[in-house]
């Protein structure tokens, strides 16, 4: 597979998992099950820094590299692709860099076999195992995997390596039982967090729009932007031109809506001067704007922002305070 793709696999280091590139000798510590890695899959399709033009042409001299194959992607990260695809693959506003990476890439997802303290996907109507948006899904059963095909690309791969597979009929019940057990455990875990039901979140947010919740919550925010960059569904960027030799190149880089500079416009005016209004805007986008435009939250309950926040802001607590 690594002849066709640059293959990335989650590797366990200490308590966490990180995507690492598979080199010729394979990878020690590869971890297909468990929970989502520290990084989300967004950077494979929307890198933190992309050269989008150079000199005065939209054509860049970036070398064409092999497409990416991501292994062990979890359901929460697959769900975030609905948001990213809406932003970068809509009919009239397609981003050619994102579209190429999405169309050429391969996603081999896998069921979660445990959950993290900050995980709350089930509160937002998601499941801890993939049901769509993968090419192949792996469900760990004993020492092997039940394989599910999700696309023509996945079908072809299985056909090409058919010698590696056998009938999974005997393991389907085990797979379903493992999925059900984990879902129940995760539901019990999030119950204590008192997150409002997913049907009520948008309405509650609207009611709390002018409350002091945002000022209270923003008190510990240090404007580091970690919540944005770690989030699989945050997608804002800034363009930066820089001189290279006698010419220049234009870079597209991740931006953060929590930063003062994010909403500053020409002439120095800033419609969101207050940190509390920027923090509220982040929740507005995720729990009000995206439900309106795609019928889904702009948050997948992966819990990464809670782990990354220097100000100890827990997104589950903020949601619980909506009611
Ligand atoms: S807002 Fe937080 S919990 Fe929701 S998808 Fe982004 S990082 Fe995950
Ligand atoms: S991670 Fe926490 S402290 Fe940093 S910008 Fe986000 S909310 Fe603020």
CSV table of C-alpha atoms and ligand atoms in Angstrom, one decimal:
chain,number,residue,atom,x,y,z
A,1,UNK,CA,0.0,0.0,0.0
A,2,UNK,CA,2.9,2.4,0.7
A,3,UNK,CA,3.8,2.3,-3.0
A,4,UNK,CA,0.6,4.1,-3.8
A,5,UNK,CA,0.0,6.1,-0.6
A,6,UNK,CA,1.8,7.8,2.2
A,7,UNK,CA,0.4,5.7,5.0
A,8,UNK,CA,-0.3,7.2,8.4
A,9,UNK,CA,-1.1,5.0,11.5
A,10,UNK,CA,-1.8,6.1,15.1
A,11,UNK,CA,1.1,5.0,17.3
A,12,UNK,CA,0.8,4.9,21.1
A,13,UNK,CA,3.3,7.0,23.1
A,14,UNK,CA,2.6,7.0,26.9
A,15,UNK,CA,-1.1,7.5,27.3
A,16,UNK,CA,-1.6,9.2,23.9
A,17,UNK,CA,-1.7,8.2,20.2
A,18,UNK,CA,-0.1,10.2,17.4
A,19,UNK,CA,-0.3,9.7,13.6
A,20,UNK,CA,3.1,8.6,12.3
A,21,UNK,CA,4.1,7.8,8.8
A,22,UNK,CA,4.7,4.1,8.0
A,23,UNK,CA,8.2,3.7,6.6
A,24,UNK,CA,9.7,0.6,4.9
A,25,UNK,CA,10.2,-1.2,8.2
A,26,UNK,CA,6.7,-0.8,9.4
A,27,UNK,CA,5.8,0.8,12.8
A,28,UNK,CA,6.2,-0.3,16.3
A,29,UNK,CA,3.3,0.5,18.7
A,30,UNK,CA,0.7,1.0,15.9
A,31,UNK,CA,-2.7,1.3,17.6
A,32,UNK,CA,-5.8,0.8,15.4
A,33,UNK,CA,-8.3,0.5,18.3
A,34,UNK,CA,-8.7,2.6,21.5
A,35,UNK,CA,-9.6,6.2,21.0
A,36,UNK,CA,-8.8,9.0,18.5
A,37,UNK,CA,-5.2,10.2,18.3
A,38,UNK,CA,-4.1,13.7,19.6
A,39,UNK,CA,-4.1,15.1,16.1
A,40,UNK,CA,-7.3,15.0,14.1
A,41,UNK,CA,-7.4,13.9,10.5
A,42,UNK,CA,-8.0,17.5,9.3
A,43,UNK,CA,-4.3,18.2,8.7
A,44,UNK,CA,-4.1,15.5,6.0
A,45,UNK,CA,-6.7,17.4,3.9
A,46,UNK,CA,-6.2,20.9,5.1
A,47,UNK,CA,-2.6,21.3,6.3
A,48,UNK,CA,-1.6,23.9,8.8
A,49,UNK,CA,0.3,25.7,6.1
A,50,UNK,CA,-0.2,25.4,2.3
A,51,UNK,CA,1.5,27.3,-0.5
A,52,UNK,CA,-1.5,28.4,-2.7
A,53,UNK,CA,0.3,30.6,-5.2
A,54,UNK,CA,3.8,31.9,-6.1
A,55,UNK,CA,5.1,34.8,-8.2
A,56,UNK,CA,1.9,36.0,-9.9
A,57,UNK,CA,0.4,32.6,-10.8
A,58,UNK,CA,-2.1,30.3,-9.1
A,59,UNK,CA,0.1,27.4,-10.3
A,60,UNK,CA,2.6,26.4,-7.6
A,61,UNK,CA,5.7,24.5,-8.0
A,62,UNK,CA,4.9,22.2,-5.1
A,63,UNK,CA,6.0,18.6,-6.0
A,64,UNK,CA,3.1,16.2,-6.4
A,65,UNK,CA,3.4,13.7,-3.6
A,66,UNK,CA,1.6,10.4,-3.2
A,67,UNK,CA,-1.9,10.7,-1.8
A,68,UNK,CA,-2.4,10.0,1.9
A,69,UNK,CA,-3.9,6.8,3.4
A,70,UNK,CA,-5.1,7.3,7.0
A,71,UNK,CA,-5.5,4.3,9.2
A,72,UNK,CA,-7.4,4.1,12.4
A,73,UNK,CA,-9.6,7.3,11.9
A,74,UNK,CA,-12.4,7.4,14.4
A,75,UNK,CA,-16.1,8.3,13.9
A,76,UNK,CA,-15.7,11.7,15.5
A,77,UNK,CA,-13.1,12.7,12.9
A,78,UNK,CA,-15.1,11.3,10.0
A,79,UNK,CA,-18.0,13.4,11.2
A,80,UNK,CA,-15.9,16.5,11.1
A,81,UNK,CA,-15.4,16.0,7.3
A,82,UNK,CA,-19.0,16.9,6.8
A,83,UNK,CA,-18.1,20.4,8.1
A,84,UNK,CA,-14.8,20.6,6.2
A,85,UNK,CA,-16.5,19.4,3.0
A,86,UNK,CA,-19.2,22.0,3.3
A,87,UNK,CA,-16.7,24.7,3.7
A,88,UNK,CA,-14.2,23.6,1.0
A,89,UNK,CA,-16.1,21.4,-1.5
A,90,UNK,CA,-19.4,23.3,-1.9
A,91,UNK,CA,-20.5,23.5,-5.6
A,92,UNK,CA,-19.6,27.1,-6.3
A,93,UNK,CA,-16.6,27.6,-3.9
A,94,UNK,CA,-14.4,24.5,-4.3
A,95,UNK,CA,-10.9,24.7,-2.9
A,96,UNK,CA,-8.7,22.8,-5.4
A,97,UNK,CA,-6.1,21.8,-2.8
A,98,UNK,CA,-8.7,20.4,-0.4
A,99,UNK,CA,-10.7,18.7,-3.2
A,100,UNK,CA,-7.6,16.9,-4.6
A,101,UNK,CA,-6.6,15.6,-1.2
A,102,UNK,CA,-10.1,14.4,-0.4
A,103,UNK,CA,-10.6,12.7,-3.7
A,104,UNK,CA,-7.2,11.0,-3.8
A,105,UNK,CA,-7.0,10.1,-0.1
A,106,UNK,CA,-7.9,6.7,1.4
A,107,UNK,CA,-9.6,6.4,4.8
A,108,UNK,CA,-9.3,3.2,6.7
A,109,UNK,CA,-11.3,3.9,9.9
A,110,UNK,CA,-11.8,1.8,13.0
A,111,UNK,CA,-14.2,1.4,15.9
A,112,UNK,CA,-13.2,2.9,19.2
A,113,UNK,CA,-12.5,0.2,21.7
A,114,UNK,CA,-12.4,2.6,24.7
A,115,UNK,CA,-13.1,6.2,25.3
A,116,UNK,CA,-11.3,9.2,26.8
A,117,UNK,CA,-12.3,11.2,29.8
A,118,UNK,CA,-13.2,14.2,27.6
A,119,UNK,CA,-15.1,12.2,24.9
A,120,UNK,CA,-18.8,13.1,24.5
A,121,UNK,CA,-19.6,12.2,20.9
A,122,UNK,CA,-22.8,10.3,22.0
A,123,UNK,CA,-24.2,13.5,23.5
A,124,UNK,CA,-24.2,15.1,20.0
A,125,UNK,CA,-25.9,12.1,18.4
A,126,UNK,CA,-22.8,10.5,17.1
A,127,UNK,CA,-21.6,6.9,17.7
A,128,UNK,CA,-18.2,5.6,18.9
A,129,UNK,CA,-17.9,3.6,15.7
A,130,UNK,CA,-18.0,4.7,12.0
A,131,UNK,CA,-21.1,4.1,9.9
A,132,UNK,CA,-20.3,6.2,6.9
A,133,UNK,CA,-17.6,8.4,5.2
A,134,UNK,CA,-14.9,5.7,5.2
A,135,UNK,CA,-13.4,3.5,2.4
A,136,UNK,CA,-12.8,0.6,4.7
A,137,UNK,CA,-13.7,0.2,8.4
A,138,UNK,CA,-12.0,-2.1,10.9
A,139,UNK,CA,-13.8,-3.4,13.9
A,140,UNK,CA,-11.4,-5.2,16.4
A,141,UNK,CA,-12.7,-8.6,17.4
A,142,UNK,CA,-10.2,-10.7,19.4
A,143,UNK,CA,-6.9,-10.8,17.6
A,144,UNK,CA,-8.4,-9.8,14.2
A,145,UNK,CA,-10.7,-7.3,12.5
A,146,UNK,CA,-14.1,-7.4,10.9
A,147,UNK,CA,-13.7,-5.4,7.7
A,148,UNK,CA,-16.5,-3.3,6.2
A,149,UNK,CA,-16.3,-1.8,2.8
A,150,UNK,CA,-17.6,1.8,2.4
A,151,UNK,CA,-16.6,2.8,-1.1
A,152,UNK,CA,-15.5,1.6,-4.6
A,153,UNK,CA,-11.9,2.6,-3.6
A,154,UNK,CA,-12.2,0.3,-0.5
A,155,UNK,CA,-13.7,-2.5,-2.6
A,156,UNK,CA,-10.8,-2.4,-5.0
A,157,UNK,CA,-8.2,-2.5,-2.2
A,158,UNK,CA,-9.9,-5.5,-0.6
A,159,UNK,CA,-9.9,-7.2,-4.0
A,160,UNK,CA,-6.3,-6.5,-4.7
A,161,UNK,CA,-5.3,-8.0,-1.3
A,162,UNK,CA,-8.1,-10.7,-1.2
A,163,UNK,CA,-5.6,-13.3,0.1
A,164,UNK,CA,-5.4,-11.5,3.4
A,165,UNK,CA,-9.1,-11.9,4.2
A,166,UNK,CA,-11.5,-14.6,5.2
A,167,UNK,CA,-15.2,-14.8,5.8
A,168,UNK,CA,-16.2,-12.7,8.9
A,169,UNK,CA,-19.7,-14.4,9.4
A,170,UNK,CA,-18.7,-15.9,12.7
A,171,UNK,CA,-17.6,-12.6,14.1
A,172,UNK,CA,-20.4,-10.2,13.3
A,173,UNK,CA,-22.3,-10.8,16.5
A,174,UNK,CA,-19.2,-10.2,18.6
A,175,UNK,CA,-18.6,-7.0,16.7
A,176,UNK,CA,-22.1,-5.8,17.3
A,177,UNK,CA,-21.9,-6.7,21.0
A,178,UNK,CA,-18.6,-4.8,21.5
A,179,UNK,CA,-20.1,-1.7,19.8
A,180,UNK,CA,-23.3,-1.8,22.0
A,181,UNK,CA,-21.3,-2.3,25.2
A,182,UNK,CA,-19.0,0.6,24.5
A,183,UNK,CA,-21.9,2.9,23.5
A,184,UNK,CA,-23.7,2.1,26.8
A,185,UNK,CA,-20.5,2.8,28.8
A,186,UNK,CA,-19.9,6.1,27.1
A,187,UNK,CA,-23.5,7.2,27.6
A,188,UNK,CA,-23.2,6.4,31.3
A,189,UNK,CA,-19.9,8.4,31.4
A,190,UNK,CA,-21.4,11.5,29.8
A,191,UNK,CA,-24.6,11.4,31.8
A,192,UNK,CA,-22.7,13.0,34.8
A,193,UNK,CA,-21.8,16.0,32.6
A,194,UNK,CA,-25.4,17.1,32.3
A,195,UNK,CA,-25.0,18.1,28.7
A,196,UNK,CA,-28.4,19.2,27.3
A,197,UNK,CA,-30.1,16.9,24.8
A,198,UNK,CA,-28.9,17.4,21.2
A,199,UNK,CA,-32.3,18.5,20.2
A,200,UNK,CA,-32.3,21.4,22.6
A,201,UNK,CA,-28.7,22.7,22.3
A,202,UNK,CA,-29.3,25.2,19.4
A,203,UNK,CA,-32.4,26.7,21.0
A,204,UNK,CA,-30.7,27.0,24.4
A,205,UNK,CA,-27.7,28.7,22.8
A,206,UNK,CA,-29.9,31.3,21.2
A,207,UNK,CA,-31.5,32.0,24.6
A,208,UNK,CA,-28.1,32.4,26.3
A,209,UNK,CA,-26.7,34.6,23.6
A,210,UNK,CA,-26.9,37.8,25.6
A,211,UNK,CA,-26.2,36.2,29.0
A,212,UNK,CA,-23.0,36.6,31.1
A,213,UNK,CA,-22.0,33.0,30.4
A,214,UNK,CA,-19.5,34.1,27.8
A,215,UNK,CA,-17.8,36.7,29.9
A,216,UNK,CA,-17.6,34.2,32.8
A,217,UNK,CA,-16.2,31.5,30.6
A,218,UNK,CA,-13.7,33.9,28.9
A,219,UNK,CA,-12.2,34.9,32.2
A,220,UNK,CA,-9.6,32.1,32.1
A,221,UNK,CA,-9.0,32.1,28.3
A,222,UNK,CA,-5.5,33.1,27.4
A,223,UNK,CA,-6.1,33.4,23.7
A,224,UNK,CA,-3.7,30.7,22.8
A,225,UNK,CA,-5.9,29.4,20.0
A,226,UNK,CA,-5.2,25.8,20.9
A,227,UNK,CA,-8.9,25.0,20.9
A,228,UNK,CA,-9.1,26.0,17.3
A,229,UNK,CA,-6.0,24.3,15.9
A,230,UNK,CA,-6.7,21.0,17.7
A,231,UNK,CA,-10.3,20.9,16.6
A,232,UNK,CA,-11.1,18.6,13.6
A,233,UNK,CA,-13.9,20.9,12.5
A,234,UNK,CA,-12.3,24.4,12.8
A,235,UNK,CA,-11.4,25.5,9.4
A,236,UNK,CA,-10.6,29.2,9.3
A,237,UNK,CA,-7.4,30.4,7.7
A,238,UNK,CA,-5.4,33.5,7.0
A,239,UNK,CA,-3.4,34.3,3.8
A,240,UNK,CA,0.2,35.5,4.2
A,241,UNK,CA,2.5,36.7,1.4
A,242,UNK,CA,6.2,36.3,1.9
A,243,UNK,CA,9.2,37.2,-0.2
A,244,UNK,CA,11.2,34.4,-1.8
A,245,UNK,CA,14.3,35.4,-3.7
A,246,UNK,CA,13.1,37.9,-6.3
A,247,UNK,CA,9.5,36.8,-6.2
A,248,UNK,CA,6.9,35.9,-3.5
A,249,UNK,CA,4.7,33.1,-2.3
A,250,UNK,CA,1.3,33.1,-0.8
A,251,UNK,CA,0.7,30.8,2.2
A,252,UNK,CA,-2.6,29.7,3.6
A,253,UNK,CA,-2.3,29.1,7.3
A,254,UNK,CA,-4.7,28.0,10.0
A,255,UNK,CA,-6.2,30.9,12.0
A,256,UNK,CA,-8.0,31.1,15.3
A,257,UNK,CA,-11.2,33.0,15.9
A,258,UNK,CA,-10.2,33.5,19.6
A,259,UNK,CA,-7.4,35.8,18.6
A,260,UNK,CA,-8.0,39.6,18.6
A,261,UNK,CA,-6.4,39.8,15.1
A,262,UNK,CA,-9.0,37.4,13.6
A,263,UNK,CA,-11.8,39.8,13.2
A,264,UNK,CA,-9.8,43.0,12.8
A,265,UNK,CA,-10.6,44.7,9.5
A,266,UNK,CA,-8.9,47.4,7.4
A,267,UNK,CA,-8.5,50.7,9.2
A,268,UNK,CA,-8.2,48.9,12.6
A,269,UNK,CA,-11.9,48.4,13.4
A,270,UNK,CA,-12.8,45.2,15.1
A,271,UNK,CA,-16.4,44.0,15.5
A,272,UNK,CA,-15.3,41.5,18.1
A,273,UNK,CA,-13.0,43.4,20.3
A,274,UNK,CA,-14.1,41.6,23.4
A,275,UNK,CA,-12.7,38.2,24.1
A,276,UNK,CA,-16.1,37.0,25.4
A,277,UNK,CA,-17.7,37.9,22.1
A,278,UNK,CA,-15.0,35.9,20.2
A,279,UNK,CA,-15.5,32.9,22.5
A,280,UNK,CA,-19.3,33.2,22.0
A,281,UNK,CA,-18.8,33.3,18.3
A,282,UNK,CA,-16.9,30.0,18.4
A,283,UNK,CA,-19.9,28.3,20.1
A,284,UNK,CA,-22.3,30.2,17.8
A,285,UNK,CA,-20.6,28.7,14.7
A,286,UNK,CA,-20.6,25.2,16.1
A,287,UNK,CA,-24.0,25.0,17.8
A,288,UNK,CA,-26.1,27.5,15.8
A,289,UNK,CA,-24.6,28.3,12.4
A,290,UNK,CA,-23.8,24.8,11.3
A,291,UNK,CA,-27.1,23.2,12.4
A,292,UNK,CA,-28.7,25.8,10.2
A,293,UNK,CA,-26.6,25.3,7.1
A,294,UNK,CA,-25.9,21.5,7.2
A,295,UNK,CA,-28.2,20.2,9.8
A,296,UNK,CA,-25.2,19.1,11.9
A,297,UNK,CA,-23.2,20.5,14.8
A,298,UNK,CA,-19.8,22.0,14.0
A,299,UNK,CA,-18.5,19.9,16.9
A,300,UNK,CA,-18.1,16.1,17.0
A,301,UNK,CA,-17.6,15.7,20.8
A,302,UNK,CA,-14.0,14.5,20.4
A,303,UNK,CA,-13.0,16.4,23.6
A,304,UNK,CA,-9.6,17.6,22.2
A,305,UNK,CA,-10.3,21.3,22.9
A,306,UNK,CA,-10.9,20.4,26.6
A,307,UNK,CA,-7.6,18.6,26.8
A,308,UNK,CA,-5.7,21.4,25.0
A,309,UNK,CA,-7.2,24.4,26.8
A,310,UNK,CA,-4.6,26.3,28.9
A,311,UNK,CA,-7.5,28.1,30.6
A,312,UNK,CA,-9.1,24.8,31.7
A,313,UNK,CA,-12.3,25.6,29.7
A,314,UNK,CA,-14.3,22.3,29.4
A,315,UNK,CA,-16.7,22.5,26.4
A,316,UNK,CA,-19.0,20.0,28.2
A,317,UNK,CA,-19.4,22.4,31.2
A,318,UNK,CA,-20.1,25.3,28.9
A,319,UNK,CA,-22.8,23.3,27.1
A,320,UNK,CA,-24.3,22.2,30.5
A,321,UNK,CA,-24.5,25.8,31.5
A,322,UNK,CA,-26.8,26.6,28.5
A,323,UNK,CA,-29.7,25.1,30.4
B,1,LIG,S1,-15.1,21.9,19.6
B,1,LIG,FE1,-13.8,20.6,20.9
B,1,LIG,S2,-15.0,18.7,21.2
B,1,LIG,FE2,-15.9,19.8,19.5
B,1,LIG,S3,-15.0,18.8,17.7
B,1,LIG,FE3,-13.8,20.7,18.2
B,1,LIG,S4,-12.1,19.9,19.5
B,1,LIG,FE4,-13.7,18.3,19.4
B,2,LIG,S1,-7.6,26.7,24.2
B,2,LIG,FE1,-8.7,27.6,25.9
B,2,LIG,S2,-7.3,29.3,26.5
B,2,LIG,FE2,-6.7,28.7,24.4
B,2,LIG,S3,-7.9,30.1,23.1
B,2,LIG,FE3,-9.1,28.2,23.3
B,2,LIG,S4,-10.5,28.6,25.0
B,2,LIG,FE4,-8.9,30.2,25.1
